[in-house]
């Protein structure tokens, strides 16, 4: 091999010395980022969320080129995308199902963090940024759902914007401000389109902060213990390869839905054009907001219901302090581990309740579920942290599988 | 960091190389297959293509007058030429023209000239349709943007435009013309 540098290599180094773009990426997700060697497949979901963000922005830009943000034309412009625009059906189905799959990977990512204690010191700020991203995602997804201006778009927008009207004193002012009028109408559609276009780029910026905050302490791991330098491997090629494999499996499911069940997760009522004079028989949000919708309906007081719904997200910011245990991974926490699975089951129960009429069994279950959610956060987490006896932690992440191996510090 | 697997790598083409190259190849093809529909969506949609014909009648156009019809969102000049105008177009020595075309091949019926109303320089609409418009030195059309002049056959005679006004595909059915 020649020691002479090629011309291309010299040009590359000249540029890198002035703006180290490739070096930046290499430090962020490349050979210069040391990651624990025991990360399991649940650590794929951060990368998958990033992939979905890019997919949503790309398909969204091409949809925006064909969409018209006006109450008289919005519905028809979406139908034109489906029927007349080249591959418009593919781009729209990728975007609509992409929202669902974005939430699937983000929710798994969040519950991964809950199970392995990724929110605990020193990763509190990293966790905060993640919670902010999730809340902004929910707002973005809701506004995007309004854009096709179907019946569910219109009445979803009406119900959700009316949530703010229960706030004392300023409530009515806030809804008027959101509407730009006296009801959900053209001004709201216009501003939702503008914000739906803007917020993904806000999320993109937050993702950079999220990754930056991740790199200060480095990745958590399934054992939740500190990782010796000798127990780390470079992100590239090890985790890029693992993420790429995970992406392939993920895309089987994602494109399986896009091509074979594109409307399975959507509500057929949204293929009826918005009618401000007729409310559909039952108004339900998309599946990813159902647990929170169940919470708001479970409480027979409008203000407390809305407070519970927003509070269920706000409480996540305080999780690093509500959880009094210093042990990160639920693997070593016998009681918390059970509570984790109960909480997950609770979210599914709430999700089911959110799709039913709020009466009878669903109403009772959603009240129990809402109570349990806050009981878990405010009582169980602190108390269990005090009374629980954790299992002994291994000395290193190598020890459980290679007892004789002594990693370099 | 721990030792990476590169240390004990055998020389030459390895199983690892094969896996890397095949993965990159499949990834590249997959990416290209995704870019294609995105780019394709920017081409004219089916409803846009379905509007790409225009039908009109020449019966109401008096001899010596001109009208503009719209085809694919752009103007098309339709001129009912006088005998003098036809004569002027046909006696031109074709070899002196910038874009050498005989008048005979630019019309289906000598009295009706049907040409694109878009200047071949930078896309402005030349004047000359209304009776009061300047028609240039050659009795055809005069482009106000950069001074290109067209003759009574819509051929470029003076100014920066490189080509004659294009003849769109059309056919006569009696007095009715279908463009596109």
Coordinates of C-alpha atoms in Angstrom, one line a residue:
Chain A
X1 CA 0.0 0.0 0.0
X2 CA 1.3 3.4 -1.0
X3 CA 2.0 5.9 1.9
X4 CA 1.3 8.8 -0.6
X5 CA -2.0 10.5 0.1
X6 CA -4.4 10.6 -2.8
X7 CA -5.5 14.0 -4.1
X8 CA -9.0 13.2 -2.8
X9 CA -7.7 12.4 0.7
X10 CA -5.8 15.8 0.7
X11 CA -8.9 17.7 -0.3
X12 CA -10.9 15.9 2.4
X13 CA -8.3 16.7 5.1
X14 CA -8.1 20.4 3.9
X15 CA -11.8 20.7 4.3
X16 CA -11.9 18.7 7.6
X17 CA -9.3 21.0 9.1
X18 CA -11.6 23.9 8.5
X19 CA -15.0 22.4 9.2
X20 CA -14.8 18.9 10.7
X21 CA -18.2 17.7 9.5
X22 CA -17.3 14.0 9.1
X23 CA -15.4 14.2 12.4
X24 CA -18.5 15.6 14.1
X25 CA -20.6 12.7 12.8
X26 CA -17.8 10.2 13.7
X27 CA -17.9 11.5 17.3
X28 CA -21.7 11.5 17.4
X29 CA -22.6 8.1 16.0
X30 CA -19.3 6.7 14.6
X31 CA -16.1 5.2 15.6
X32 CA -15.3 7.8 18.2
X33 CA -18.4 7.2 20.3
X34 CA -17.7 4.4 22.8
X35 CA -20.9 2.5 23.8
X36 CA -21.4 -0.3 26.4
X37 CA -20.9 -3.7 24.8
X38 CA -24.0 -5.2 26.3
X39 CA -26.7 -3.0 24.7
X40 CA -29.7 -5.2 23.7
X41 CA -32.3 -4.6 20.9
X42 CA -34.3 -2.2 23.0
X43 CA -31.4 0.3 22.3
X44 CA -32.4 0.2 18.6
X45 CA -35.4 2.4 19.2
X46 CA -33.6 5.7 19.5
X47 CA -32.1 5.2 16.1
X48 CA -35.5 4.1 14.7
X49 CA -37.2 7.2 16.1
X50 CA -34.6 9.3 14.3
X51 CA -35.3 7.3 11.1
X52 CA -39.0 8.0 11.5
X53 CA -38.4 11.7 12.0
X54 CA -36.5 11.9 8.8
X55 CA -39.1 9.8 7.0
X56 CA -41.9 12.1 8.3
X57 CA -40.1 15.3 7.3
X58 CA -39.3 14.0 3.8
X59 CA -42.8 12.6 3.0
X60 CA -44.3 15.6 4.7
X61 CA -42.5 18.1 2.4
X62 CA -43.7 16.3 -0.7
X63 CA -47.3 16.2 0.7
X64 CA -47.1 19.9 1.4
X65 CA -46.2 20.5 -2.2
X66 CA -49.7 19.2 -3.1
X67 CA -51.8 20.1 -0.1
X68 CA -54.0 23.2 0.1
X69 CA -54.6 24.7 3.6
X70 CA -58.1 26.1 3.0
X71 CA -61.4 24.7 4.4
X72 CA -62.9 24.6 1.0
X73 CA -60.1 22.8 -0.7
X74 CA -58.2 20.8 1.9
X75 CA -60.2 17.6 1.8
X76 CA -60.3 17.6 -2.0
X77 CA -56.6 18.3 -2.2
X78 CA -55.9 15.2 0.0
X79 CA -58.1 13.1 -2.3
X80 CA -56.2 14.5 -5.3
X81 CA -53.0 13.4 -3.6
X82 CA -54.5 9.9 -3.2
X83 CA -55.8 9.6 -6.8
X84 CA -54.0 11.9 -9.2
X85 CA -50.5 12.7 -7.8
X86 CA -47.8 10.3 -8.9
X87 CA -47.2 7.9 -6.0
X88 CA -49.3 10.3 -3.8
X89 CA -51.0 7.3 -2.2
X90 CA -47.6 5.9 -1.2
X91 CA -46.3 9.1 0.2
X92 CA -49.5 9.8 2.2
X93 CA -49.8 6.3 3.5
X94 CA -46.2 6.4 4.5
X95 CA -46.8 9.7 6.3
X96 CA -50.1 8.6 8.0
X97 CA -48.8 5.2 9.1
X98 CA -45.5 6.8 9.8
X99 CA -47.1 8.8 12.6
X100 CA -48.3 5.6 14.2
X101 CA -44.9 3.9 13.8
X102 CA -43.1 7.0 15.1
X103 CA -45.2 6.7 18.3
X104 CA -44.7 3.0 18.5
X105 CA -40.9 3.3 18.5
X106 CA -41.0 6.4 20.7
X107 CA -43.2 4.7 23.3
X108 CA -41.0 1.6 23.3
X109 CA -38.0 4.0 23.7
X110 CA -39.7 5.7 26.7
X111 CA -40.6 2.4 28.4
X112 CA -37.1 1.2 27.7
X113 CA -36.0 4.2 29.7
X114 CA -38.5 3.5 32.4
X115 CA -37.4 -0.2 32.7
X116 CA -33.6 0.4 32.7
X117 CA -33.8 3.7 34.8
X118 CA -32.3 5.8 32.0
X119 CA -33.8 8.9 33.5
X120 CA -31.7 8.7 36.7
X121 CA -28.6 10.7 37.5
X122 CA -26.6 11.8 35.6
X123 CA -29.2 11.6 32.7
X124 CA -32.0 13.9 34.0
X125 CA -31.5 16.6 31.3
X126 CA -31.3 14.0 28.6
X127 CA -34.6 12.6 29.9
X128 CA -36.2 16.1 30.1
X129 CA -35.4 16.8 26.4
X130 CA -36.9 13.4 25.6
X131 CA -40.1 14.2 27.4
X132 CA -40.3 17.6 25.6
X133 CA -39.7 15.9 22.2
X134 CA -42.6 13.5 23.0
X135 CA -45.0 16.3 24.0
X136 CA -44.1 18.3 20.9
X137 CA -44.6 15.2 18.8
X138 CA -48.1 14.8 20.2
X139 CA -48.9 18.4 19.4
X140 CA -47.5 18.0 15.9
X141 CA -49.4 14.7 15.3
X142 CA -52.7 16.2 16.5
X143 CA -52.3 19.2 14.1
X144 CA -51.3 16.9 11.3
X145 CA -54.5 14.9 11.8
X146 CA -56.6 18.1 11.4
X147 CA -55.1 18.9 8.0
X148 CA -57.2 16.5 5.8
X149 CA -60.3 18.3 7.2
X150 CA -62.4 15.2 7.5
X151 CA -65.1 14.8 10.1
X152 CA -62.7 13.4 12.7
X153 CA -60.1 16.2 11.9
X154 CA -62.7 18.8 12.5
X155 CA -64.3 17.4 15.6
X156 CA -61.0 16.3 17.1
X157 CA -59.8 19.9 16.6
X158 CA -63.0 21.2 18.2
X159 CA -62.7 18.8 21.3
X160 CA -59.0 19.3 21.8
X161 CA -59.0 23.1 21.4
X162 CA -62.0 23.2 23.8
X163 CA -59.8 21.5 26.4
X164 CA -58.1 24.8 27.0
X165 CA -61.5 26.6 27.6
X166 CA -61.7 24.9 31.1
X167 CA -58.7 26.8 32.3
X168 CA -60.0 29.5 34.7
X169 CA -60.1 33.2 33.7
X170 CA -57.9 32.9 30.5
X171 CA -59.5 29.7 29.1
X172 CA -61.9 31.4 26.6
X173 CA -59.2 33.8 25.5
X174 CA -56.8 30.9 24.7
X175 CA -59.4 29.1 22.6
X176 CA -60.3 32.3 20.7
X177 CA -56.6 32.8 20.1
X178 CA -56.2 29.2 18.8
X179 CA -59.3 29.5 16.6
X180 CA -58.7 33.0 15.3
X181 CA -62.5 33.2 15.3
X182 CA -65.6 31.9 17.1
X183 CA -65.2 28.2 16.2
X184 CA -62.9 25.8 14.4
X185 CA -62.6 27.3 10.9
X186 CA -60.3 28.4 8.2
X187 CA -57.9 30.5 10.4
X188 CA -57.3 27.5 12.6
X189 CA -56.6 25.2 9.6
X190 CA -54.1 27.7 8.2
X191 CA -52.2 28.1 11.4
X192 CA -52.2 24.4 12.1
X193 CA -50.7 23.8 8.7
X194 CA -48.0 26.4 9.4
X195 CA -47.2 24.9 12.8
X196 CA -47.4 21.3 11.6
X197 CA -44.7 22.3 9.1
X198 CA -42.6 24.1 11.7
X199 CA -42.6 21.8 14.7
X200 CA -40.8 18.8 13.1
X201 CA -37.8 21.0 12.6
X202 CA -38.1 22.1 16.2
X203 CA -38.1 18.4 17.1
X204 CA -35.0 17.9 14.9
X205 CA -33.2 20.6 16.8
X206 CA -34.3 19.0 20.1
X207 CA -33.0 15.7 18.8
X208 CA -29.5 17.3 18.4
X209 CA -29.7 18.5 22.1
X210 CA -30.9 15.0 23.1
X211 CA -27.9 13.3 21.4
X212 CA -25.6 16.0 22.8
X213 CA -26.9 15.4 26.3
X214 CA -26.6 11.6 25.7
X215 CA -22.9 12.0 24.9
X216 CA -22.0 13.7 28.2
X217 CA -22.6 10.6 30.4
X218 CA -22.7 8.1 27.5
X219 CA -25.4 5.4 26.9
X220 CA -27.0 3.7 29.8
X221 CA -27.1 -0.2 29.5
X222 CA -29.3 -3.1 30.4
X223 CA -27.5 -3.6 33.8
X224 CA -27.7 0.1 34.6
X225 CA -24.2 0.1 36.2
X226 CA -21.3 2.4 35.3
X227 CA -19.3 1.0 32.4
X228 CA -15.5 0.7 32.4
X229 CA -13.7 1.9 29.3
X230 CA -12.6 -1.6 28.6
X231 CA -16.2 -2.7 28.4
X232 CA -17.0 -0.3 25.6
X233 CA -17.0 -0.8 21.9
X234 CA -17.1 1.8 19.1
X235 CA -20.6 2.7 18.0
X236 CA -19.5 2.2 14.4
X237 CA -19.4 -0.5 13.1
X238 CA -20.9 -2.4 16.1
X239 CA -24.1 -0.5 16.8
X240 CA -24.6 0.9 13.3
X241 CA -24.7 -2.7 12.1
X242 CA -27.1 -3.7 14.9
X243 CA -29.3 -0.6 14.2
X244 CA -29.3 -1.4 10.5
X245 CA -30.5 -5.0 11.2
X246 CA -33.1 -3.6 13.5
X247 CA -34.2 -1.1 10.8
X248 CA -34.7 -4.0 8.4
X249 CA -37.0 -5.8 10.8
X250 CA -38.8 -2.6 11.6
X251 CA -39.4 -1.8 8.0
X252 CA -41.0 -5.2 7.4
X253 CA -43.7 -4.2 9.9
X254 CA -43.9 -0.5 8.8
X255 CA -44.2 -1.2 5.1
X256 CA -46.3 -4.2 5.8
X257 CA -48.9 -1.8 7.2
X258 CA -48.3 0.8 4.4
X259 CA -48.8 -1.7 1.6
X260 CA -51.4 -4.1 3.0
X261 CA -53.3 -2.4 5.8
X262 CA -52.9 1.3 5.1
X263 CA -56.1 2.3 6.8
X264 CA -56.2 -0.1 9.6
X265 CA -55.0 2.4 12.2
X266 CA -57.1 5.3 10.8
X267 CA -60.7 6.2 11.4
X268 CA -63.0 5.7 8.4
X269 CA -65.1 8.7 9.5
X270 CA -62.2 10.9 8.5
X271 CA -62.9 10.0 4.9
X272 CA -66.1 12.1 5.3
X273 CA -65.6 15.8 4.6
X274 CA -65.8 18.1 7.7
X275 CA -69.3 19.2 8.5
X276 CA -69.5 21.9 11.3
X277 CA -73.2 21.0 11.8
X278 CA -73.0 17.3 12.4
X279 CA -70.9 15.6 15.2
X280 CA -70.0 12.0 14.4
X281 CA -71.5 9.3 16.7
X282 CA -68.2 8.8 18.6
X283 CA -65.1 11.0 18.5
X284 CA -61.9 9.2 19.2
X285 CA -58.3 10.4 18.8
X286 CA -55.7 8.3 17.0
X287 CA -54.6 5.3 19.1
X288 CA -51.4 6.9 20.4
X289 CA -53.4 9.6 22.3
X290 CA -56.1 7.2 23.6
X291 CA -54.6 6.6 27.1
X292 CA -54.5 10.3 27.8
X293 CA -58.0 10.8 26.3
X294 CA -59.3 8.1 28.7
X295 CA -57.7 10.1 31.6
X296 CA -59.5 13.4 30.6
X297 CA -62.8 11.6 30.4
X298 CA -62.5 9.6 33.5
X299 CA -62.8 12.6 35.8
X300 CA -66.3 14.2 36.1
X301 CA -64.8 17.7 36.5
X302 CA -63.6 19.4 33.3
X303 CA -60.8 21.3 34.9
X304 CA -59.4 18.4 36.9
X305 CA -59.7 16.1 34.0
X306 CA -57.6 18.4 31.7
X307 CA -55.2 18.9 34.6
X308 CA -54.8 15.1 35.0
X309 CA -54.2 14.7 31.3
X310 CA -51.5 17.3 31.0
X311 CA -50.2 16.4 34.5
X312 CA -49.7 12.8 33.4
X313 CA -47.0 14.1 31.0
X314 CA -45.7 16.9 33.2
X315 CA -45.0 14.3 36.0
X316 CA -42.5 12.6 33.8
X317 CA -40.2 15.6 34.3
X318 CA -40.0 14.8 38.0
X319 CA -39.4 11.1 37.6
X320 CA -35.7 11.3 38.4
X321 CA -36.6 12.5 41.9
X322 CA -39.9 10.7 42.4
X323 CA -38.0 7.4 41.9
X324 CA -35.9 7.3 45.1
X325 CA -34.0 4.2 44.2
X326 CA -30.4 4.6 43.1
X327 CA -30.5 1.3 41.2
X328 CA -31.2 2.0 37.6
X329 CA -32.0 -1.3 36.0
X330 CA -35.3 -3.0 36.9
X331 CA -33.3 -6.3 36.5
X332 CA -32.1 -5.8 40.1
X333 CA -35.3 -4.3 41.5
X334 CA -37.8 -7.2 42.2
X335 CA -40.7 -5.0 43.3
X336 CA -40.2 -2.1 40.8
X337 CA -40.0 -4.7 38.0
X338 CA -43.5 -5.9 38.7
X339 CA -44.8 -2.3 39.0
X340 CA -43.2 -1.5 35.6
X341 CA -45.2 -4.3 33.9
X342 CA -48.4 -3.2 35.8
X343 CA -47.9 0.3 34.6
X344 CA -47.4 -0.8 31.0
X345 CA -50.6 -3.0 31.2
X346 CA -52.3 0.0 32.8
X347 CA -51.5 2.1 29.7
X348 CA -53.0 -0.6 27.4
X349 CA -56.1 -0.7 29.5
X350 CA -56.4 3.1 29.4
X351 CA -55.9 3.0 25.7
X352 CA -58.7 0.5 25.3
X353 CA -61.0 2.6 27.5
X354 CA -60.1 5.7 25.5
X355 CA -61.7 4.1 22.4
X356 CA -64.9 3.1 24.1
X357 CA -67.9 5.3 25.1
X358 CA -67.2 6.6 28.6
X359 CA -69.9 4.6 30.5
X360 CA -70.1 1.3 32.3
X361 CA -67.0 -0.9 32.5
X362 CA -64.7 1.4 30.4
X363 CA -65.5 4.3 32.7
X364 CA -64.8 2.4 35.8
X365 CA -61.6 0.9 34.3
X366 CA -60.4 4.4 33.1
X367 CA -60.9 5.8 36.6
X368 CA -59.0 2.9 38.1
X369 CA -56.3 3.3 35.5
X370 CA -56.0 7.1 35.9
X371 CA -55.8 6.6 39.7
X372 CA -53.1 3.9 39.3
X373 CA -51.0 6.0 37.0
X374 CA -50.7 8.8 39.5
X375 CA -50.5 6.4 42.5
X376 CA -47.6 4.7 40.7
X377 CA -45.8 8.0 40.1
X378 CA -46.4 9.8 43.4
X379 CA -46.7 7.0 46.0
X380 CA -45.3 3.7 44.7
X381 CA -42.1 5.1 43.1
X382 CA -40.8 6.9 46.2
X383 CA -42.0 4.3 48.7
X384 CA -40.7 1.3 46.8
X385 CA -37.3 3.0 46.4
X386 CA -37.1 3.1 50.2
X387 CA -38.4 -0.3 51.2
X388 CA -37.1 -2.5 48.3
X389 CA -34.0 -4.6 48.8
X390 CA -32.2 -4.7 45.4
X391 CA -30.4 -7.8 44.1
X392 CA -26.6 -7.5 44.2
X393 CA -25.1 -5.6 41.3
X394 CA -22.3 -7.1 39.2
X395 CA -18.9 -5.5 39.4
X396 CA -18.8 -4.9 35.7
X397 CA -21.0 -5.5 32.6
X398 CA -18.5 -8.3 31.7
X399 CA -18.7 -10.1 35.0
X400 CA -22.1 -11.9 34.5
X401 CA -20.9 -13.5 31.2
X402 CA -17.1 -13.5 31.7
X403 CA -16.3 -13.7 35.4
X404 CA -12.5 -13.9 34.9
X405 CA -12.4 -10.8 32.5
X406 CA -11.1 -7.6 34.1
X407 CA -11.9 -4.7 31.9
X408 CA -9.5 -1.7 31.7
X409 CA -10.7 1.4 33.5
Chain B
X1 CA -12.4 0.6 24.3
X2 CA -12.2 -3.1 23.8
X3 CA -10.2 -4.5 20.9
X4 CA -12.2 -4.5 17.8
X5 CA -12.7 -7.5 15.6
X6 CA -10.5 -5.9 12.9
X7 CA -7.3 -7.2 14.6
X8 CA -7.5 -10.8 13.6
X9 CA -8.9 -10.2 10.1
X10 CA -7.6 -12.6 7.4
X11 CA -6.3 -11.0 4.2
X12 CA -8.2 -10.7 1.0
X13 CA -12.0 -10.9 0.4
X14 CA -13.7 -12.1 3.5
X15 CA -17.2 -13.1 4.5
X16 CA -17.3 -9.8 6.4
X17 CA -16.5 -7.9 3.2
X18 CA -19.2 -9.8 1.3
X19 CA -21.8 -9.0 3.9
X20 CA -20.8 -5.3 4.0
X21 CA -20.9 -4.9 0.3
X22 CA -24.2 -6.7 -0.2
X23 CA -25.7 -4.7 2.7
X24 CA -24.6 -1.4 1.2
X25 CA -25.8 -2.5 -2.2
X26 CA -29.3 -3.4 -1.0
X27 CA -29.4 -0.2 1.1
X28 CA -28.4 1.9 -1.9
X29 CA -31.0 0.2 -4.2
X30 CA -33.7 0.6 -1.4
X31 CA -32.9 4.3 -1.0
X32 CA -33.0 4.9 -4.7
X33 CA -36.4 3.1 -4.9
X34 CA -37.7 5.5 -2.2
X35 CA -36.3 8.6 -3.9
X36 CA -37.9 7.7 -7.2
X37 CA -41.6 8.0 -6.0
X38 CA -40.8 11.3 -4.2
X39 CA -39.3 12.9 -7.3
X40 CA -42.0 11.4 -9.5
X41 CA -44.7 13.0 -7.3
X42 CA -43.4 16.4 -8.5
X43 CA -44.2 15.6 -12.2
X44 CA -47.6 16.5 -13.6
X45 CA -50.4 14.7 -11.8
X46 CA -53.1 12.7 -13.6
X47 CA -55.7 15.6 -13.3
X48 CA -53.1 18.0 -14.7
X49 CA -52.4 15.8 -17.7
X50 CA -56.1 15.3 -18.3
X51 CA -56.4 19.1 -18.9
X52 CA -53.7 19.1 -21.5
X53 CA -56.0 19.4 -24.6
X54 CA -57.9 22.5 -25.8
X55 CA -60.7 22.7 -28.3
X56 CA -61.9 25.8 -30.1
X57 CA -63.6 27.0 -33.3
X58 CA -62.0 29.2 -36.0
X59 CA -65.3 30.1 -37.5
X60 CA -65.6 33.4 -35.7
X61 CA -62.2 34.7 -36.5
X62 CA -62.4 37.4 -39.2
X63 CA -59.8 37.5 -41.9
X64 CA -56.8 39.5 -40.8
X65 CA -57.6 39.2 -37.1
X66 CA -55.9 37.1 -34.4
X67 CA -57.0 35.5 -31.1
X68 CA -55.3 33.8 -28.2
X69 CA -56.4 30.4 -26.8
X70 CA -55.0 28.8 -23.6
X71 CA -53.4 25.4 -23.9
X72 CA -51.6 23.8 -20.9
X73 CA -51.8 27.1 -19.1
X74 CA -49.9 29.0 -21.9
X75 CA -51.2 31.1 -24.8
X76 CA -51.5 29.9 -28.3
X77 CA -51.7 32.4 -31.1
X78 CA -54.4 31.7 -33.8
X79 CA -54.2 34.0 -36.8
X80 CA -56.6 34.1 -39.7
X81 CA -54.1 35.4 -42.3
X82 CA -54.9 37.6 -45.2
X83 CA -53.7 36.6 -48.7
X84 CA -51.0 39.3 -48.4
X85 CA -49.8 37.9 -45.1
X86 CA -49.6 34.4 -46.6
X87 CA -47.8 35.8 -49.6
X88 CA -45.3 37.7 -47.3
X89 CA -44.5 34.5 -45.3
X90 CA -44.0 32.3 -48.4
X91 CA -41.8 34.6 -50.5
X92 CA -39.1 34.8 -47.8
X93 CA -35.8 33.1 -48.8
X94 CA -35.6 30.3 -46.2
X95 CA -31.8 30.2 -46.3
X96 CA -31.7 33.7 -44.8
X97 CA -33.7 32.7 -41.7
X98 CA -32.2 31.9 -38.3
X99 CA -34.4 28.9 -37.8
X100 CA -35.0 27.7 -41.3
X101 CA -38.5 26.5 -41.8
X102 CA -40.9 26.9 -44.8
X103 CA -44.3 28.4 -44.1
X104 CA -45.9 25.4 -45.8
X105 CA -44.7 23.0 -43.1
X106 CA -45.9 25.3 -40.3
X107 CA -49.6 25.4 -41.2
X108 CA -52.2 22.8 -42.1
X109 CA -54.5 25.3 -43.7
X110 CA -52.6 28.3 -45.2
X111 CA -55.2 30.8 -43.9
X112 CA -54.9 29.7 -40.3
X113 CA -51.6 30.0 -38.5
X114 CA -51.6 28.2 -35.1
X115 CA -48.4 28.7 -33.0
X116 CA -47.3 28.8 -29.4
X117 CA -47.6 32.3 -27.9
X118 CA -44.5 31.9 -25.8
X119 CA -41.4 33.8 -27.0
X120 CA -38.6 31.3 -27.5
X121 CA -36.1 33.6 -25.8
X122 CA -37.3 33.7 -22.2
X123 CA -40.9 32.9 -22.2
X124 CA -42.7 36.3 -22.5
X125 CA -45.9 36.7 -24.6
X126 CA -45.1 38.7 -27.8
X127 CA -47.5 41.5 -28.8
X128 CA -49.4 41.5 -32.1
X129 CA -52.8 39.9 -31.3
X130 CA -54.8 43.0 -30.8
X131 CA -55.2 45.4 -33.7
X132 CA -53.5 48.2 -31.9
X133 CA -50.4 46.1 -30.8
X134 CA -47.0 46.7 -32.4
X135 CA -46.4 43.9 -34.8
X136 CA -42.7 44.5 -35.5
X137 CA -41.0 45.1 -38.9
X138 CA -42.2 41.8 -40.3
X139 CA -46.0 42.1 -39.6
X140 CA -46.1 39.2 -37.2
X141 CA -45.4 39.6 -33.4
X142 CA -43.1 41.8 -31.4
X143 CA -41.9 40.7 -28.0
X144 CA -41.8 43.7 -25.5
X145 CA -39.4 42.0 -23.1
X146 CA -36.2 41.9 -25.3
X147 CA -37.4 43.0 -28.7
X148 CA -37.6 39.7 -30.6
X149 CA -39.6 40.1 -33.9
X150 CA -41.6 37.3 -35.6
X151 CA -43.0 37.3 -39.1
X152 CA -46.5 36.3 -40.3
X153 CA -45.5 32.7 -40.1
X154 CA -44.3 33.1 -36.4
X155 CA -40.7 32.7 -37.5
X156 CA -37.9 34.6 -35.6
X157 CA -36.5 37.4 -37.8
X158 CA -34.8 39.8 -35.4
X159 CA -33.8 40.0 -31.8
X160 CA -32.4 37.5 -29.3
X161 CA -34.8 34.6 -29.6
X162 CA -33.2 31.5 -31.0
X163 CA -36.2 29.6 -32.5
X164 CA -39.4 30.1 -34.3
X165 CA -42.6 30.1 -32.3
X166 CA -43.4 26.4 -31.9
X167 CA -46.2 24.8 -33.7
X168 CA -48.3 22.7 -31.2
X169 CA -49.8 19.4 -32.2
X170 CA -53.3 20.0 -33.5
X171 CA -56.0 18.8 -35.9
X172 CA -58.9 20.3 -37.7
X173 CA -62.4 18.8 -37.7
X174 CA -64.3 21.2 -40.0
X175 CA -63.9 24.6 -38.3
X176 CA -63.1 23.0 -34.9
X177 CA -59.4 22.7 -33.8
X178 CA -58.2 20.3 -31.1
X179 CA -54.8 21.2 -29.7
X180 CA -52.8 18.5 -27.8

